Short mmCIF file of C-alpha atoms in Angstrom, two decimals:
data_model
loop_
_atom_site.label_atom_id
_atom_site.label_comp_id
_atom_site.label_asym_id
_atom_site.label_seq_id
_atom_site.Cartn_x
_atom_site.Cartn_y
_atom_site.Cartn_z
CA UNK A 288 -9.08 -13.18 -20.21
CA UNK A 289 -10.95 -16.59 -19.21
CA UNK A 290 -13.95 -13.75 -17.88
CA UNK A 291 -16.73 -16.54 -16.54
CA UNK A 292 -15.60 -19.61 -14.10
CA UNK A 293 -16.56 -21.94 -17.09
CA UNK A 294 -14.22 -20.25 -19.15
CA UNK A 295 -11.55 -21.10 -16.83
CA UNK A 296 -12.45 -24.51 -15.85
CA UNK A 297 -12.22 -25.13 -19.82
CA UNK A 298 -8.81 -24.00 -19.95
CA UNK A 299 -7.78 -25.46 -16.80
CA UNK A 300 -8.47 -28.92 -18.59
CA UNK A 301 -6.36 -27.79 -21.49
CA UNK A 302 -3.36 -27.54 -19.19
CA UNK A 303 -0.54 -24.42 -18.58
CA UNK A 304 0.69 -22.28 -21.57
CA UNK A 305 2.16 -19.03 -21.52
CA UNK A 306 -0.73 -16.80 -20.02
CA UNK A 307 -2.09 -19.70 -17.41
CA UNK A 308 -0.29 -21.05 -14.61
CA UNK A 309 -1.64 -23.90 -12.65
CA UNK A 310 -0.58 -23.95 -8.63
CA UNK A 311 -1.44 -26.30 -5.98
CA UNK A 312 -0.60 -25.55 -2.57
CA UNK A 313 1.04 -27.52 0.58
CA UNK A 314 0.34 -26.35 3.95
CA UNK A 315 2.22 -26.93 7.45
CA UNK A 316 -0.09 -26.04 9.74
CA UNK A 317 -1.11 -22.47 8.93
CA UNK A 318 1.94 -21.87 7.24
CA UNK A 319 2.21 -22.78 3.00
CA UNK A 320 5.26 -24.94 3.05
CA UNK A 321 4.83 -25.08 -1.10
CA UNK A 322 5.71 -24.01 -3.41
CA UNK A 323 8.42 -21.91 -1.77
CA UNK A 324 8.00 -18.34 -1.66
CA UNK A 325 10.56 -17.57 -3.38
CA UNK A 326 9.54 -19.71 -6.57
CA UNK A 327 6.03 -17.93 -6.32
CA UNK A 328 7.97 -14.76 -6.98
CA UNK A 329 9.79 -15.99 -9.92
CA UNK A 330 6.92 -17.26 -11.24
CA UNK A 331 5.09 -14.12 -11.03
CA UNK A 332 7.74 -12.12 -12.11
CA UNK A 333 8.43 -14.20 -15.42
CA UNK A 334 5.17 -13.84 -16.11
CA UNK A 335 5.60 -9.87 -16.04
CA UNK A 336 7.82 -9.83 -17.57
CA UNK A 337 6.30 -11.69 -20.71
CA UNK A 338 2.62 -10.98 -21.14
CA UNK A 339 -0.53 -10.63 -19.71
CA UNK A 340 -1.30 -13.95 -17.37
CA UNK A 341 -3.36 -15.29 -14.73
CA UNK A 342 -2.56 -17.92 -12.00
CA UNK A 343 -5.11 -19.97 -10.59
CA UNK A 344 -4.42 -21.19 -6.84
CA UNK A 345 -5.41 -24.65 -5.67
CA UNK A 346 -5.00 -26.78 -8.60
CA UNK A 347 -2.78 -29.65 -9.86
CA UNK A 348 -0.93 -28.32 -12.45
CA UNK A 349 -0.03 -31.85 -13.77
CA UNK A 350 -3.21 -33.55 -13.38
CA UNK A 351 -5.57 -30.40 -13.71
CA UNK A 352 -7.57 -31.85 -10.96
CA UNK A 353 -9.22 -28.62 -8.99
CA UNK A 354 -8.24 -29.85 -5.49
CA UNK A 355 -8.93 -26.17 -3.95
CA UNK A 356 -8.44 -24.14 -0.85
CA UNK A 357 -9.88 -24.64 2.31
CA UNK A 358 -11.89 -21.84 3.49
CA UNK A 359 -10.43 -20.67 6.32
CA UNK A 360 -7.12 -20.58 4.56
CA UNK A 361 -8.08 -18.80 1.78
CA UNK A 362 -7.47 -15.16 3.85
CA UNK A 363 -3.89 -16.12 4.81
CA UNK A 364 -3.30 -17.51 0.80
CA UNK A 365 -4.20 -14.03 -0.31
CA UNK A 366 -1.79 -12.20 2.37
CA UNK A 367 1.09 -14.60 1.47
CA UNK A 368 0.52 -14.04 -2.21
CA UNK A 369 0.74 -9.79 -1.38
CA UNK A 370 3.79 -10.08 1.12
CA UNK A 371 5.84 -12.05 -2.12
CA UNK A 372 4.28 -9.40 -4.89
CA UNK A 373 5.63 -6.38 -2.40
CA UNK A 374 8.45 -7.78 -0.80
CA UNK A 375 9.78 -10.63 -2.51
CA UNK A 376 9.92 -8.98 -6.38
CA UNK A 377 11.60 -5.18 -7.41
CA UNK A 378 9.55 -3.16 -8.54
CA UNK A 379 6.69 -4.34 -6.38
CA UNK A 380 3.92 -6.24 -8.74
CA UNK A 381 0.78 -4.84 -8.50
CA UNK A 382 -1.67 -7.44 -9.39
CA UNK A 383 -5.35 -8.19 -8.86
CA UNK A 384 -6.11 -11.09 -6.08
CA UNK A 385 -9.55 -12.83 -6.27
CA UNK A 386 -11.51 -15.64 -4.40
CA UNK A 387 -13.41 -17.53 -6.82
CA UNK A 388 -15.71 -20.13 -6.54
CA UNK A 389 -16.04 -22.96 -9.09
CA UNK A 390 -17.53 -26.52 -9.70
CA UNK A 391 -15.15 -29.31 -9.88
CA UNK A 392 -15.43 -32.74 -11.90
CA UNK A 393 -16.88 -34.09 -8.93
CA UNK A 394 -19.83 -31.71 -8.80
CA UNK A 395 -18.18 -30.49 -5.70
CA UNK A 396 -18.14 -26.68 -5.38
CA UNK A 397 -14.47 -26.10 -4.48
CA UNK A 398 -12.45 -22.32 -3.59
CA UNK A 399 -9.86 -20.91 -5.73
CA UNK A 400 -7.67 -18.01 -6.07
CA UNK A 401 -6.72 -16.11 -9.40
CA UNK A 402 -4.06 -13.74 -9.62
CA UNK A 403 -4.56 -11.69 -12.74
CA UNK A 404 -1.16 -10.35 -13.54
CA UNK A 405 -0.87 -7.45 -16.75
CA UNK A 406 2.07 -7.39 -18.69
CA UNK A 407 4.46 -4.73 -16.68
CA UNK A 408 5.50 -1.42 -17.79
CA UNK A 409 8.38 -2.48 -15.97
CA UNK A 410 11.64 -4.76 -15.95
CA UNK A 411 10.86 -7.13 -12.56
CA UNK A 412 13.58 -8.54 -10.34
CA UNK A 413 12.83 -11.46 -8.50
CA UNK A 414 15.31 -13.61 -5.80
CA UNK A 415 16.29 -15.90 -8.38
CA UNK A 416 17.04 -12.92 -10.57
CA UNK A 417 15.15 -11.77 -13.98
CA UNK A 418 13.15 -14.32 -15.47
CA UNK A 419 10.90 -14.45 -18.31
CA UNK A 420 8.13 -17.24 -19.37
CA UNK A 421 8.05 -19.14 -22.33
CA UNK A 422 5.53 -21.00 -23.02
CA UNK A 423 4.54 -22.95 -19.51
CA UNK A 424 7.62 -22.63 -18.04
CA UNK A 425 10.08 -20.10 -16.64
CA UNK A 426 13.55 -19.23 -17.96
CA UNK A 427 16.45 -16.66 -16.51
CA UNK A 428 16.78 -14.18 -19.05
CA UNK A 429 20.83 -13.76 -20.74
CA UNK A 430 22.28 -10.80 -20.36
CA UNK A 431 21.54 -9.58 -23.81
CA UNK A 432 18.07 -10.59 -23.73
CA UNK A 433 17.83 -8.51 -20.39
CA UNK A 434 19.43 -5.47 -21.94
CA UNK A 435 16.98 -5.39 -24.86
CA UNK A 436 13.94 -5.84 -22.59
CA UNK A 437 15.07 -3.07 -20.38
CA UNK A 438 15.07 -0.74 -23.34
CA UNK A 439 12.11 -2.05 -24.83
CA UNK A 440 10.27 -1.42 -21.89
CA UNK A 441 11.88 1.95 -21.38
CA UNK A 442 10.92 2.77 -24.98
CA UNK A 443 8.04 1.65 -24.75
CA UNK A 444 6.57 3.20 -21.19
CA UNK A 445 5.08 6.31 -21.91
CA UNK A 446 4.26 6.27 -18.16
CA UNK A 447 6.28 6.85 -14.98
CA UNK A 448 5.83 5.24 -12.08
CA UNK A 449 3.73 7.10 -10.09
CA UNK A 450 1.27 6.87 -12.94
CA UNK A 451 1.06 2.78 -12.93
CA UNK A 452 -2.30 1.00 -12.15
CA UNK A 453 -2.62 0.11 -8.40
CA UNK A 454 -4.67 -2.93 -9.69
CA UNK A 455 -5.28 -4.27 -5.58
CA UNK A 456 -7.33 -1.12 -4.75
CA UNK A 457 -10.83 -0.15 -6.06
CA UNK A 458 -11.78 3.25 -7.72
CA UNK A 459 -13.60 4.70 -4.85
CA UNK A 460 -10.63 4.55 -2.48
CA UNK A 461 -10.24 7.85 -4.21
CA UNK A 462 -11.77 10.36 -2.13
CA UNK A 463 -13.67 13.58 -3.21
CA UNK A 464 -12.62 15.78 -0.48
CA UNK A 465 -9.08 15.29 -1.13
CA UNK A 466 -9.24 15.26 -4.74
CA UNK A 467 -11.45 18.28 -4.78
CA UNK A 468 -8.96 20.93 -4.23
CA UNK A 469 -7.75 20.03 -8.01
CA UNK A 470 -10.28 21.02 -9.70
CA UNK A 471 -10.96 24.46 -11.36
CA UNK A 472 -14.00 26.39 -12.88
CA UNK A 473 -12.63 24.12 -16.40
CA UNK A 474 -12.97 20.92 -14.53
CA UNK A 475 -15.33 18.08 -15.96
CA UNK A 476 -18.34 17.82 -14.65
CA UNK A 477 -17.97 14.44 -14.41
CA UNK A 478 -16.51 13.11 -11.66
CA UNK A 479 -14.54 9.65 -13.22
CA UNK A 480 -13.86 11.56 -16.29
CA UNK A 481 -12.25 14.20 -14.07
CA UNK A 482 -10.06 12.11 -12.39
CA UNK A 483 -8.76 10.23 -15.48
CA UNK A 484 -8.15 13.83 -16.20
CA UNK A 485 -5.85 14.30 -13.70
CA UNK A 486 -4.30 10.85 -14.36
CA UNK A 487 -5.46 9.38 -10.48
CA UNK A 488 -7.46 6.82 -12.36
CA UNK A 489 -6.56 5.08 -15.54
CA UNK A 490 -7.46 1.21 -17.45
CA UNK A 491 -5.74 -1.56 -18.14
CA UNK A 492 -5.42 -3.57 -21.43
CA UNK A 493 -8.94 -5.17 -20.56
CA UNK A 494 -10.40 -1.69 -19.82
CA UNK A 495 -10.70 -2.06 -15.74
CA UNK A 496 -10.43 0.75 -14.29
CA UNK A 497 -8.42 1.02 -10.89
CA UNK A 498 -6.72 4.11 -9.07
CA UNK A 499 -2.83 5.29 -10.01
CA UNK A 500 0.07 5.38 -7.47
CA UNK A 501 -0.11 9.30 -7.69
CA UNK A 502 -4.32 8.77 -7.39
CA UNK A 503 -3.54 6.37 -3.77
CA UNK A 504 -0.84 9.10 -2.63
CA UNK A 505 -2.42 12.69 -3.11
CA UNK A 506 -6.40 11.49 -2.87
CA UNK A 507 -6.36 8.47 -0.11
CA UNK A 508 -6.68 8.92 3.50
CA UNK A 509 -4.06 5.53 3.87
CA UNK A 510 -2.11 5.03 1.45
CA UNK A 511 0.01 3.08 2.87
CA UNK A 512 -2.67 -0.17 2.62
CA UNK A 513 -1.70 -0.06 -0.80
CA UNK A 514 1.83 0.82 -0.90
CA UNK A 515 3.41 -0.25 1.98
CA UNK A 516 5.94 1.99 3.48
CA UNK A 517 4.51 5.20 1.82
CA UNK A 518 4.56 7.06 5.41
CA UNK A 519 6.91 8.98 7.45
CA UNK A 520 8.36 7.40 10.17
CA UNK A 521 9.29 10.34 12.97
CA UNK A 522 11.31 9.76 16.10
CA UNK A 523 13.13 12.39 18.49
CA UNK A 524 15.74 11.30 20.87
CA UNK A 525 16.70 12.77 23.81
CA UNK A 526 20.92 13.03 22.82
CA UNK A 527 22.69 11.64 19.83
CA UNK A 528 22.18 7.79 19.44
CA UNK A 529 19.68 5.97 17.95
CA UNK A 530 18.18 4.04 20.78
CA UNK A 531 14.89 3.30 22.10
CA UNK A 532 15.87 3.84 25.24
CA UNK A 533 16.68 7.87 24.66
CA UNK A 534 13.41 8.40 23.13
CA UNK A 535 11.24 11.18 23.26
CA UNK A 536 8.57 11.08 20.67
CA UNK A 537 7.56 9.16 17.60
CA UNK A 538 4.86 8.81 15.07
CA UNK A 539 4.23 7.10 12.12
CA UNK A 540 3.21 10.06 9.70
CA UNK A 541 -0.12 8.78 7.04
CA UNK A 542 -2.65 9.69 5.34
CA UNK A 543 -1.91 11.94 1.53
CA UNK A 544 1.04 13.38 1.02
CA UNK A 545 0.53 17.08 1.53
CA UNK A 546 -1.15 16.17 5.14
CA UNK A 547 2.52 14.23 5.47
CA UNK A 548 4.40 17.51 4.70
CA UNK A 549 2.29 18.81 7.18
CA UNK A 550 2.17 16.76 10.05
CA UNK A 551 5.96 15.90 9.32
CA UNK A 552 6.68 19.76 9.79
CA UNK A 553 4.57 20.29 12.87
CA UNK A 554 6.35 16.78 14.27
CA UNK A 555 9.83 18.85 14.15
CA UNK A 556 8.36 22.44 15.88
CA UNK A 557 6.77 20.63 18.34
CA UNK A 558 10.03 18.65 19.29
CA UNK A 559 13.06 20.75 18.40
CA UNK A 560 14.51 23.29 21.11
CA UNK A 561 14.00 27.29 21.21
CA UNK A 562 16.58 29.70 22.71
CA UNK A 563 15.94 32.69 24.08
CA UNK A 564 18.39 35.21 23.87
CA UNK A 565 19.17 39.18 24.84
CA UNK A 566 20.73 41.48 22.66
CA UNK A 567 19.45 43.53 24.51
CA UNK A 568 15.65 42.81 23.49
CA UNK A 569 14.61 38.88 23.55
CA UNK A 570 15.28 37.09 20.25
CA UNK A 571 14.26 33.57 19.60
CA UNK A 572 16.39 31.18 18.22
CA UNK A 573 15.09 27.51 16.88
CA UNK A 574 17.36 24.66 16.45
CA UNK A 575 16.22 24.40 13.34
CA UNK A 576 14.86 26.70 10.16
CA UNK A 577 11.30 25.55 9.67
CA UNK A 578 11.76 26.93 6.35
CA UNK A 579 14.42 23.98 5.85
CA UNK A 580 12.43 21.68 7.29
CA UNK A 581 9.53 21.92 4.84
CA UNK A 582 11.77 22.19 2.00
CA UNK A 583 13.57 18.53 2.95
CA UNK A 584 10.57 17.28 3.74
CA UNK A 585 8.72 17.82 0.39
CA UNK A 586 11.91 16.96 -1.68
CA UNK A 587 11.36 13.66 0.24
CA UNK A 588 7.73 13.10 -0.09
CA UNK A 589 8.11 14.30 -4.20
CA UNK A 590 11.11 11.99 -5.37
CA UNK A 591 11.54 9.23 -3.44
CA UNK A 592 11.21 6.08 -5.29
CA UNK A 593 7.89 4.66 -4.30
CA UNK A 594 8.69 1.77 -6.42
CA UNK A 595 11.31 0.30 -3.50
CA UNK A 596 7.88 -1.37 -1.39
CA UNK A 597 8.18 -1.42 2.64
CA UNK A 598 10.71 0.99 2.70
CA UNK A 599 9.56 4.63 4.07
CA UNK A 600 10.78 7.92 4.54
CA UNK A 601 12.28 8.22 8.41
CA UNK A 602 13.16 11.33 9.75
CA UNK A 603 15.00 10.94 13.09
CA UNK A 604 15.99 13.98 15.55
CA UNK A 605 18.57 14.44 17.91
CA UNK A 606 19.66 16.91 19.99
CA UNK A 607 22.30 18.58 17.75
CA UNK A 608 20.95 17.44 14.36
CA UNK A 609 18.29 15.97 11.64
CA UNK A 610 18.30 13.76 9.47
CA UNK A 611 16.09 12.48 7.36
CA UNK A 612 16.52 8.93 5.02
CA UNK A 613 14.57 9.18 1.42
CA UNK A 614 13.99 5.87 -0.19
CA UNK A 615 16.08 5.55 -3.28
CA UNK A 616 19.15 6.44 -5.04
CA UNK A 617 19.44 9.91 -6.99
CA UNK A 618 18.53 9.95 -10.85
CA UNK A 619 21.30 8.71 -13.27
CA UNK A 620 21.94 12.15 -14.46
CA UNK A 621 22.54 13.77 -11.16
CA UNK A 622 25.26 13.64 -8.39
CA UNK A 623 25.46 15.05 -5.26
CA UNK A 624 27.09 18.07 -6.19
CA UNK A 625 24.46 19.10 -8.83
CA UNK A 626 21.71 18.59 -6.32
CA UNK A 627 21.80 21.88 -5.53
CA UNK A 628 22.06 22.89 -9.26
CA UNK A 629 19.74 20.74 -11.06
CA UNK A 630 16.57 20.03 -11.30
CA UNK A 631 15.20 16.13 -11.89
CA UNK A 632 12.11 15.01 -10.89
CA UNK A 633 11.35 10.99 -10.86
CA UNK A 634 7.61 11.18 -9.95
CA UNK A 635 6.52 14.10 -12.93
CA UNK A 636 3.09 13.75 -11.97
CA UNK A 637 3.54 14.00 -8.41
CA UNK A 638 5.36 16.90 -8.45
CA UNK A 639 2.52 18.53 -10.89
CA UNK A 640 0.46 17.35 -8.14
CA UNK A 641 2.00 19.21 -4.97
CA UNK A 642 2.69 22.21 -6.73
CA UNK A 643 -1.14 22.25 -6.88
CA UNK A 644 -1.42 22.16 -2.85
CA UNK A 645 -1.90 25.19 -1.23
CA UNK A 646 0.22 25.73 2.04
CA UNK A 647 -1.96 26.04 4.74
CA UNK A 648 -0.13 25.19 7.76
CA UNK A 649 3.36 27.43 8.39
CA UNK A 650 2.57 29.27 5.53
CA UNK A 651 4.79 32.60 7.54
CA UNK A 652 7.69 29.95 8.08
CA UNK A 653 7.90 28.75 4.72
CA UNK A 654 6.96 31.63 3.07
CA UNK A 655 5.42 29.68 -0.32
CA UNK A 656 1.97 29.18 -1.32
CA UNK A 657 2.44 25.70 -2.59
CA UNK A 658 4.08 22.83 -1.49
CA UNK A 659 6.26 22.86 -4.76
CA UNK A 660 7.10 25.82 -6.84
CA UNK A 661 8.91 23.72 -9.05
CA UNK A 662 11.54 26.36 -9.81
CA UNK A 663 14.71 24.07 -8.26
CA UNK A 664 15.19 26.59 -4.78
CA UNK A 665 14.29 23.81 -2.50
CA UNK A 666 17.57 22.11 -1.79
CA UNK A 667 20.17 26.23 -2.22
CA UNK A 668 16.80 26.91 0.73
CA UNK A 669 17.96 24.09 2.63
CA UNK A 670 21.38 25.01 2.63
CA UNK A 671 21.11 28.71 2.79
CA UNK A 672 18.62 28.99 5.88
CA UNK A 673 20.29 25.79 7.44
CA UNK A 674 23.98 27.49 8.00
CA UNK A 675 22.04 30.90 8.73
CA UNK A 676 21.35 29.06 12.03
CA UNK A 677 23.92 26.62 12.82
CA UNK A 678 26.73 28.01 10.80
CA UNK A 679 27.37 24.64 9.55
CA UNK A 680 26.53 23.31 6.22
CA UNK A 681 23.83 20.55 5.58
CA UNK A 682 25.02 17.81 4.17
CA UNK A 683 23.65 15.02 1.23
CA UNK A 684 24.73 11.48 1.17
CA UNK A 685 24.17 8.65 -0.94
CA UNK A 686 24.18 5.02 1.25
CA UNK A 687 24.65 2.04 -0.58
CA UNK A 688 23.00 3.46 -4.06
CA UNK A 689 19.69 2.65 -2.47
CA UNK A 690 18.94 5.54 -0.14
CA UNK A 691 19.54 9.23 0.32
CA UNK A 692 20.32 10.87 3.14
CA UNK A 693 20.20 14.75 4.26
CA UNK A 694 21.54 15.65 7.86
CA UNK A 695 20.65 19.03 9.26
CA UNK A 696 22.54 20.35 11.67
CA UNK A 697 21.25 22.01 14.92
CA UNK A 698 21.73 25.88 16.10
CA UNK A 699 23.59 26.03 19.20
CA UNK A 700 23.41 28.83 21.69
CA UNK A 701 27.23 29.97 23.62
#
C-alpha cells in the first residue's frame, strides 16, 4: 500500500479515507503535547480493528500541507508511538514504524513517519474503549457490533497468539544457534523455508516477511526488545515481606525461554536453604523440590498470556515460601480445581516448541528430558513433591482475573 514516497505524497493530496490517516504533531519542549496519547491509541486501534491502514506523522490532516518532523525529534516520535502501541492498547499492536523522507510542495525535503498497521487477527481495546474506523473517522463500536467482531475474528483466526507477526523486528533477529536444535535429518535445507516451517517466521497480507512471537521467544537472545515484559523477574528476601530493604538477591531473567527455565531454576538452588540432618547418617533436606520448581516455572514460561505487554513473570522468595505471579487469567474452560486435572494450553505452538528442548541443566532433579512432556503431570508434580517436603499443600490463585498465582511452601526442619 502507497509502496514509493510519490505514491504517498499523491494520496496525501487526496486527503484521509479509511486506510490513510493524516497526523500532525505539537510539541512542548521534548515532550508531544498533541494529539493526546490516548487519542493516538484509539486511532490506531480503530484502525485494527477495520482494515489494513497506514498513518503518516507530520502532516496537516486538514490542509494536507507536509509540515514534518524535526530531526532530532524524530527518535523520541518513534518511542512515543511504541510506548502507546504496547502500553496504551490490549492486545499490544504490533505495527511497523518507519522514517521516511519526502519532498514537499515547497521543494523542501521534509521527515515523516509511517506507521503501517495490518488488519488484526485480534479484537483491540483501547482507553476510550473498542473503536472501529469508518471511513476517515473513528467510531465506538455498539455492543452488538462488538460481539459479532469478536466472533468474526475468532472464526476467522486460524492463528494463536504466539503465532502473530512481530512486524517491529527484522527476520534475522532469529538466530541459528538457537533455532538449530529444531531441526532434524528431515529439515529443509533451506534455512527461511525451514523456519516458516516451524512457524518462527511467517508474511503478512503484502507478503513481508517478519519473525512470530513464538520465533522472538524460543530463537532470540532478547526478547524482551520486542515484547516487553517477556522476562522473569527473580528476587529473594531475607524473611517474609516484600521489601527492598530485606533483600538478598535479584535478577531480571532474559534471553529464550528454555535459557529462562534454566536460569530461573538455578536462581532458586542457589538462594533457597539446605538442612542437614542425622538419622543417623546425614540427609539433606532443601526448602524446596527442584523438581517443583522446574515444573512451575515452565507452566509459567508456556501459558502465560504474552499478549498482556509490560507485564512479566516474577517469582519472589522468602524464607518460608515461593511464589511465583504468571501473567494472565486461566483459559475459559478451566478453574482452579481442574488445574490439576486438565490440560489447556493457550500458546499451542509454544508448547510444541519446549517439548522440543532438551533438559540440560538439573536434568537428575527434574528427572525429564524435555522441558514439556506435554502429558498434563506438571501441576499433580508440583503438588505431589511440594507437600513431600513441607507437608503443606501448594496452592493456585486467581487475582483480579488478570494474573495467576502459585505459592510454594518451604520445608522446615524441628
Amino acid at each position: 500500500m502507497f509502496d514509493t514516497a510519490e505514491e504517498l505524497l499523491r494520496q496525501i493530496r487526496l486527503g484521509e479515507d479509511s486506510s490513510l490517516e493524516l497526523k500532525d504533531l505539537r510539541y512542548k519542549g521534548n515532550q508531544i503535547s498533541e494529539p493526546h496519547r490516548s487519542s493516538m491509541a484509539d486511532a490506531l486501534a480503530a484502525m485494527a480493528n477495520t482494515a489494513s491502514g497506514v498513518f503518516v506523522l507530520g502532516v496537516d490532516d486538514k490542509t494536507r500541507l507536509v509540515a514534518g518532523i524535526p530531526s532530532d525529534k524524530l527518535d523520541s516520535v518513534e518511542m512515543w508511538l511504541r510506548d502507546i502501541c504496547i502500553g496504551l492498547i490490549k492486545p499490544q499492536l504490533f505495527c511497523r514504524i518507519r522514517k521516511i523522507s519526502v519532498t514537499a510542495d515547497d521543494g523542501t525535503e521534509r521527515n515523516l513517519i509511517r506507521v503501517d498497521i495490518p488488519k488484526s487477527l485480534f479484537v483491540h481495546q483501547s482507553p476510550g474503549g473498542y473503536f472501529e474506523r469508518i471511513g476517515a473517522s473513528k467510531r465506538q463500536m455498539a455492543p452488538d457490533r462488538l460481539a459479532r467482531l469478536f466472533q468474526q475474528r475468532s472464526q476467522a483466526r486460524m492463528i494463536y497468539f504466539d503465532e502473530q507477526a512481530v512486524t517491529n523486528a527484522p527476520p534475522n533477529v532469529l538466530e541459528k544457534k538457537l533455532w538449530d536444535k529444531f531441526t532434524t535429518f528431515s529439515s529443509p535445507a533451506n534455512n527461511e523455508e525451514f523456519l516458516f516451517k516451524l512457524r518462527f517466521l511467517t508474511k503478512d497480507e503484502d507478503g513481508n516477511v517478519y519473525p512470530t512471537v513464538s520465533g522472538i521467544l524460543m530463537a532470540s537472545d532478547q526478547p524482551q526488545q520486542y515484547l516487553p515484559g517477556a522476562f522473569i523477574q527473580a528476587v529473594a528476601y531475607r524473611g517474609d515481606e516484600r521489601n527492598a530493604a530485606y533483600q538478598l538477591d535479584a535478577q531480571d531473567i532474559t534471553g529464550p525461554l528454555d535459557r529462562q527455565i534454566r536460569d530461573a531454576c538455578a536462581f532458586v538452588k542457589k538462594n533457597m536453604r539446605v538442612y542437614a540432618v542425622k538419622e543417623p547418617a546425614r540427609r539433606d533436606i532443601p526448602q524446596y523440590s527442584l523438581q517443583a520448581v522446574f515444573e512451575s516455572v515452565v507452566n509459567a514460561v508456556a501459558h502465560r498470556d504474552y499478549s498482556l505487554a509490560g507485564s512479566k513473570i516474577r517469582l519472589h522468595l522468602f524464607s518460608q515460601r515461593l511464589e511465583i505471579f504468571s501473567p494472565g487469567s486461566i483459559p475459559n474452560t478451566m478453574t482452579i480445581d481442574t488445574l490439576p486435572l486438565r490440560q489447556v494450553t493457550r500458546n499451542e505452538l509454544l508448547t510444541s516448541m519446549l517439548s522440543r528442548c532438551p533438559v540440560e541443566s538439573f536434568k537428575d532433579e527434574t528427572r525429564r528430558h524435555y522441558l514439556m512432556e506435554r502429558r498434563g503431570e506438571g501441576v499433580p508434580i508440583i503438588f505431589i513433591e511440594s507437600e513431600k517436603l513441607s507437608g503443606k499443600h501448594p496452592e493456585y490463585r486467581l487475582l483480579n482475573d488478570s494474573e495467576l498465582l502459585l505459592t510454594i511452601y518451604a520445608a522446615g526442619v524441628e
